[in-house]
């Protein structure tokens, strides 16, 4: 037990192994060995939470939706299942993929006096 967190019921695998026992991880399961006897340690599996692929797209750094769906299908996340929804256009991705030569770098109408034209970034 960790002294400052004794009331949190934490278990140190490092201390367990340093005390002469053995621990192995196999396919998301932990086995503790007390001498010749092994004890599998599993946690109760909760049903996976269904999350819209669009939300995962934003949270995971604007990855391709097909990549997110493929990862979900292969069980990358133990607690989340990506749900395919009608794809909304991601403005951030559209702006990021515009070629630099197509971006407007000059104002269409030059300003005639100081302060007539103001530029600002909009974050959402």
JSON list of C-alpha atoms in Angstrom, two decimals:
[
{"chain": "A", "resi": 1, "resn": "UNK", "atom": "CA", "xyz": [0.00, 0.00, 0.00]},
{"chain": "A", "resi": 2, "resn": "UNK", "atom": "CA", "xyz": [1.13, 3.53, -0.70]},
{"chain": "A", "resi": 3, "resn": "UNK", "atom": "CA", "xyz": [1.40, 5.33, 2.67]},
{"chain": "A", "resi": 4, "resn": "UNK", "atom": "CA", "xyz": [-0.15, 8.68, 1.70]},
{"chain": "A", "resi": 5, "resn": "UNK", "atom": "CA", "xyz": [-2.98, 6.98, -0.18]},
{"chain": "A", "resi": 6, "resn": "UNK", "atom": "CA", "xyz": [-3.72, 4.10, 2.22]},
{"chain": "A", "resi": 7, "resn": "UNK", "atom": "CA", "xyz": [-7.41, 4.92, 2.36]},
{"chain": "A", "resi": 8, "resn": "UNK", "atom": "CA", "xyz": [-7.66, 4.74, -1.46]},
{"chain": "A", "resi": 9, "resn": "UNK", "atom": "CA", "xyz": [-7.11, 0.93, -1.58]},
{"chain": "A", "resi": 10, "resn": "UNK", "atom": "CA", "xyz": [-4.26, 1.09, -4.10]},
{"chain": "A", "resi": 11, "resn": "UNK", "atom": "CA", "xyz": [-2.22, -2.01, -4.86]},
{"chain": "A", "resi": 12, "resn": "UNK", "atom": "CA", "xyz": [1.43, -1.76, -5.95]},
{"chain": "A", "resi": 13, "resn": "UNK", "atom": "CA", "xyz": [2.41, -4.49, -8.38]},
{"chain": "A", "resi": 14, "resn": "UNK", "atom": "CA", "xyz": [6.05, -3.41, -8.03]},
{"chain": "A", "resi": 15, "resn": "UNK", "atom": "CA", "xyz": [5.99, -3.98, -4.27]},
{"chain": "A", "resi": 16, "resn": "UNK", "atom": "CA", "xyz": [4.12, -7.27, -4.81]},
{"chain": "A", "resi": 17, "resn": "UNK", "atom": "CA", "xyz": [6.87, -8.53, -7.14]},
{"chain": "A", "resi": 18, "resn": "UNK", "atom": "CA", "xyz": [9.65, -7.18, -4.88]},
{"chain": "A", "resi": 19, "resn": "UNK", "atom": "CA", "xyz": [8.21, -9.30, -2.05]},
{"chain": "A", "resi": 20, "resn": "UNK", "atom": "CA", "xyz": [8.92, -12.51, -4.00]},
{"chain": "A", "resi": 21, "resn": "UNK", "atom": "CA", "xyz": [5.66, -12.97, -5.88]},
{"chain": "A", "resi": 22, "resn": "UNK", "atom": "CA", "xyz": [5.03, -12.91, -9.62]},
{"chain": "A", "resi": 23, "resn": "UNK", "atom": "CA", "xyz": [2.57, -10.98, -11.80]},
{"chain": "A", "resi": 24, "resn": "UNK", "atom": "CA", "xyz": [1.82, -11.32, -15.52]},
{"chain": "A", "resi": 25, "resn": "UNK", "atom": "CA", "xyz": [-0.36, -9.41, -17.96]},
{"chain": "A", "resi": 26, "resn": "UNK", "atom": "CA", "xyz": [-2.12, -11.41, -20.66]},
{"chain": "A", "resi": 27, "resn": "UNK", "atom": "CA", "xyz": [-4.67, -9.91, -23.05]},
{"chain": "A", "resi": 28, "resn": "UNK", "atom": "CA", "xyz": [-5.89, -7.14, -20.75]},
{"chain": "A", "resi": 29, "resn": "UNK", "atom": "CA", "xyz": [-5.98, -9.45, -17.74]},
{"chain": "A", "resi": 30, "resn": "UNK", "atom": "CA", "xyz": [-3.68, -9.56, -14.74]},
{"chain": "A", "resi": 31, "resn": "UNK", "atom": "CA", "xyz": [-2.61, -12.79, -13.03]},
{"chain": "A", "resi": 32, "resn": "UNK", "atom": "CA", "xyz": [-1.06, -12.72, -9.58]},
{"chain": "A", "resi": 33, "resn": "UNK", "atom": "CA", "xyz": [1.05, -15.72, -8.53]},
{"chain": "A", "resi": 34, "resn": "UNK", "atom": "CA", "xyz": [1.36, -16.59, -4.84]},
{"chain": "A", "resi": 35, "resn": "UNK", "atom": "CA", "xyz": [3.95, -19.36, -4.99]},
{"chain": "A", "resi": 36, "resn": "UNK", "atom": "CA", "xyz": [2.44, -22.07, -7.23]},
{"chain": "A", "resi": 37, "resn": "UNK", "atom": "CA", "xyz": [-1.11, -20.73, -7.03]},
{"chain": "A", "resi": 38, "resn": "UNK", "atom": "CA", "xyz": [-2.30, -18.16, -9.57]},
{"chain": "A", "resi": 39, "resn": "UNK", "atom": "CA", "xyz": [-5.20, -15.78, -9.05]},
{"chain": "A", "resi": 40, "resn": "UNK", "atom": "CA", "xyz": [-6.71, -14.05, -12.11]},
{"chain": "A", "resi": 41, "resn": "UNK", "atom": "CA", "xyz": [-7.64, -10.44, -11.46]},
{"chain": "A", "resi": 42, "resn": "UNK", "atom": "CA", "xyz": [-10.38, -9.12, -13.69]},
{"chain": "A", "resi": 43, "resn": "UNK", "atom": "CA", "xyz": [-12.62, -6.14, -13.48]},
{"chain": "A", "resi": 44, "resn": "UNK", "atom": "CA", "xyz": [-16.26, -6.14, -14.25]},
{"chain": "A", "resi": 45, "resn": "UNK", "atom": "CA", "xyz": [-16.74, -5.07, -17.82]},
{"chain": "A", "resi": 46, "resn": "UNK", "atom": "CA", "xyz": [-19.13, -2.21, -18.32]},
{"chain": "A", "resi": 47, "resn": "UNK", "atom": "CA", "xyz": [-21.09, -1.88, -21.53]},
{"chain": "A", "resi": 48, "resn": "UNK", "atom": "CA", "xyz": [-19.27, 0.26, -24.07]},
{"chain": "A", "resi": 49, "resn": "UNK", "atom": "CA", "xyz": [-20.46, 3.83, -24.34]},
{"chain": "A", "resi": 50, "resn": "UNK", "atom": "CA", "xyz": [-21.56, 4.80, -27.85]},
{"chain": "A", "resi": 51, "resn": "UNK", "atom": "CA", "xyz": [-19.95, 8.07, -28.93]},
{"chain": "A", "resi": 52, "resn": "UNK", "atom": "CA", "xyz": [-20.55, 9.89, -32.21]},
{"chain": "A", "resi": 53, "resn": "UNK", "atom": "CA", "xyz": [-17.63, 9.60, -34.63]},
{"chain": "A", "resi": 54, "resn": "UNK", "atom": "CA", "xyz": [-17.84, 13.37, -35.16]},
{"chain": "A", "resi": 55, "resn": "UNK", "atom": "CA", "xyz": [-17.14, 14.00, -31.46]},
{"chain": "A", "resi": 56, "resn": "UNK", "atom": "CA", "xyz": [-14.22, 11.54, -31.49]},
{"chain": "A", "resi": 57, "resn": "UNK", "atom": "CA", "xyz": [-12.93, 13.29, -34.61]},
{"chain": "A", "resi": 58, "resn": "UNK", "atom": "CA", "xyz": [-12.68, 16.55, -32.67]},
{"chain": "A", "resi": 59, "resn": "UNK", "atom": "CA", "xyz": [-11.32, 14.98, -29.47]},
{"chain": "A", "resi": 60, "resn": "UNK", "atom": "CA", "xyz": [-8.66, 12.89, -31.21]},
{"chain": "A", "resi": 61, "resn": "UNK", "atom": "CA", "xyz": [-7.04, 15.72, -33.15]},
{"chain": "A", "resi": 62, "resn": "UNK", "atom": "CA", "xyz": [-9.17, 15.69, -36.32]},
{"chain": "A", "resi": 63, "resn": "UNK", "atom": "CA", "xyz": [-8.33, 12.15, -37.42]},
{"chain": "A", "resi": 64, "resn": "UNK", "atom": "CA", "xyz": [-10.14, 10.75, -40.45]},
{"chain": "A", "resi": 65, "resn": "UNK", "atom": "CA", "xyz": [-13.55, 9.36, -39.56]},
{"chain": "A", "resi": 66, "resn": "UNK", "atom": "CA", "xyz": [-12.77, 6.10, -41.37]},
{"chain": "A", "resi": 67, "resn": "UNK", "atom": "CA", "xyz": [-9.69, 5.66, -39.18]},
{"chain": "A", "resi": 68, "resn": "UNK", "atom": "CA", "xyz": [-11.77, 6.21, -36.04]},
{"chain": "A", "resi": 69, "resn": "UNK", "atom": "CA", "xyz": [-14.42, 3.72, -37.17]},
{"chain": "A", "resi": 70, "resn": "UNK", "atom": "CA", "xyz": [-11.77, 1.13, -38.05]},
{"chain": "A", "resi": 71, "resn": "UNK", "atom": "CA", "xyz": [-10.11, 1.54, -34.65]},
{"chain": "A", "resi": 72, "resn": "UNK", "atom": "CA", "xyz": [-13.46, 1.14, -32.92]},
{"chain": "A", "resi": 73, "resn": "UNK", "atom": "CA", "xyz": [-14.26, -1.98, -34.92]},
{"chain": "A", "resi": 74, "resn": "UNK", "atom": "CA", "xyz": [-10.95, -3.55, -33.89]},
{"chain": "A", "resi": 75, "resn": "UNK", "atom": "CA", "xyz": [-11.56, -2.82, -30.20]},
{"chain": "A", "resi": 76, "resn": "UNK", "atom": "CA", "xyz": [-8.87, -0.19, -29.63]},
{"chain": "A", "resi": 77, "resn": "UNK", "atom": "CA", "xyz": [-10.91, 1.40, -26.82]},
{"chain": "A", "resi": 78, "resn": "UNK", "atom": "CA", "xyz": [-12.17, -0.78, -23.98]},
{"chain": "A", "resi": 79, "resn": "UNK", "atom": "CA", "xyz": [-14.95, 1.61, -22.98]},
{"chain": "A", "resi": 80, "resn": "UNK", "atom": "CA", "xyz": [-16.00, 3.41, -26.18]},
{"chain": "A", "resi": 81, "resn": "UNK", "atom": "CA", "xyz": [-17.66, 2.35, -29.40]},
{"chain": "A", "resi": 82, "resn": "UNK", "atom": "CA", "xyz": [-17.69, 4.84, -32.28]},
{"chain": "A", "resi": 83, "resn": "UNK", "atom": "CA", "xyz": [-21.15, 5.39, -33.70]},
{"chain": "A", "resi": 84, "resn": "UNK", "atom": "CA", "xyz": [-21.36, 6.38, -37.35]},
{"chain": "A", "resi": 85, "resn": "UNK", "atom": "CA", "xyz": [-23.54, 9.45, -37.81]},
{"chain": "A", "resi": 86, "resn": "UNK", "atom": "CA", "xyz": [-24.12, 11.68, -40.82]},
{"chain": "A", "resi": 87, "resn": "UNK", "atom": "CA", "xyz": [-20.85, 13.49, -41.30]},
{"chain": "A", "resi": 88, "resn": "UNK", "atom": "CA", "xyz": [-20.96, 17.20, -40.61]},
{"chain": "A", "resi": 89, "resn": "UNK", "atom": "CA", "xyz": [-18.36, 19.23, -42.47]},
{"chain": "A", "resi": 90, "resn": "UNK", "atom": "CA", "xyz": [-15.49, 20.11, -40.14]},
{"chain": "A", "resi": 91, "resn": "UNK", "atom": "CA", "xyz": [-14.58, 23.74, -40.79]},
{"chain": "A", "resi": 92, "resn": "UNK", "atom": "CA", "xyz": [-11.16, 23.34, -39.15]},
{"chain": "A", "resi": 93, "resn": "UNK", "atom": "CA", "xyz": [-10.25, 20.44, -41.44]},
{"chain": "A", "resi": 94, "resn": "UNK", "atom": "CA", "xyz": [-11.43, 22.32, -44.53]},
{"chain": "A", "resi": 95, "resn": "UNK", "atom": "CA", "xyz": [-9.33, 25.37, -43.67]},
{"chain": "A", "resi": 96, "resn": "UNK", "atom": "CA", "xyz": [-6.29, 23.23, -42.86]},
{"chain": "A", "resi": 97, "resn": "UNK", "atom": "CA", "xyz": [-6.43, 21.42, -46.20]},
{"chain": "A", "resi": 98, "resn": "UNK", "atom": "CA", "xyz": [-6.70, 24.51, -48.42]},
{"chain": "A", "resi": 99, "resn": "UNK", "atom": "CA", "xyz": [-3.55, 24.90, -50.48]},
{"chain": "A", "resi": 100, "resn": "UNK", "atom": "CA", "xyz": [-1.43, 27.86, -49.44]},
{"chain": "A", "resi": 101, "resn": "UNK", "atom": "CA", "xyz": [-1.55, 29.26, -52.99]},
{"chain": "A", "resi": 102, "resn": "UNK", "atom": "CA", "xyz": [-5.38, 29.39, -52.86]},
{"chain": "A", "resi": 103, "resn": "UNK", "atom": "CA", "xyz": [-5.53, 31.37, -49.63]},
{"chain": "A", "resi": 104, "resn": "UNK", "atom": "CA", "xyz": [-6.18, 35.08, -49.88]},
{"chain": "A", "resi": 105, "resn": "UNK", "atom": "CA", "xyz": [-3.18, 37.02, -48.59]},
{"chain": "A", "resi": 106, "resn": "UNK", "atom": "CA", "xyz": [-4.19, 40.52, -49.63]},
{"chain": "A", "resi": 107, "resn": "UNK", "atom": "CA", "xyz": [-7.34, 42.51, -48.88]},
{"chain": "A", "resi": 108, "resn": "UNK", "atom": "CA", "xyz": [-9.71, 42.96, -51.80]},
{"chain": "A", "resi": 109, "resn": "UNK", "atom": "CA", "xyz": [-10.14, 46.66, -51.11]},
{"chain": "A", "resi": 110, "resn": "UNK", "atom": "CA", "xyz": [-7.20, 48.53, -49.63]},
{"chain": "A", "resi": 111, "resn": "UNK", "atom": "CA", "xyz": [-8.03, 50.68, -46.64]},
{"chain": "A", "resi": 112, "resn": "UNK", "atom": "CA", "xyz": [-7.98, 54.41, -47.13]},
{"chain": "A", "resi": 113, "resn": "UNK", "atom": "CA", "xyz": [-7.20, 55.36, -43.52]},
{"chain": "A", "resi": 114, "resn": "UNK", "atom": "CA", "xyz": [-5.80, 53.74, -40.37]},
{"chain": "A", "resi": 115, "resn": "UNK", "atom": "CA", "xyz": [-8.33, 51.56, -38.50]},
{"chain": "A", "resi": 116, "resn": "UNK", "atom": "CA", "xyz": [-10.73, 51.17, -41.41]},
{"chain": "A", "resi": 117, "resn": "UNK", "atom": "CA", "xyz": [-9.96, 47.46, -41.74]},
{"chain": "A", "resi": 118, "resn": "UNK", "atom": "CA", "xyz": [-9.60, 45.16, -38.73]},
{"chain": "A", "resi": 119, "resn": "UNK", "atom": "CA", "xyz": [-8.47, 41.54, -38.82]},
{"chain": "A", "resi": 120, "resn": "UNK", "atom": "CA", "xyz": [-9.22, 39.06, -36.06]},
{"chain": "A", "resi": 121, "resn": "UNK", "atom": "CA", "xyz": [-9.05, 35.35, -35.44]},
{"chain": "A", "resi": 122, "resn": "UNK", "atom": "CA", "xyz": [-12.22, 33.59, -34.41]},
{"chain": "A", "resi": 123, "resn": "UNK", "atom": "CA", "xyz": [-11.98, 30.55, -32.15]},
{"chain": "A", "resi": 124, "resn": "UNK", "atom": "CA", "xyz": [-14.88, 28.25, -31.52]}
]
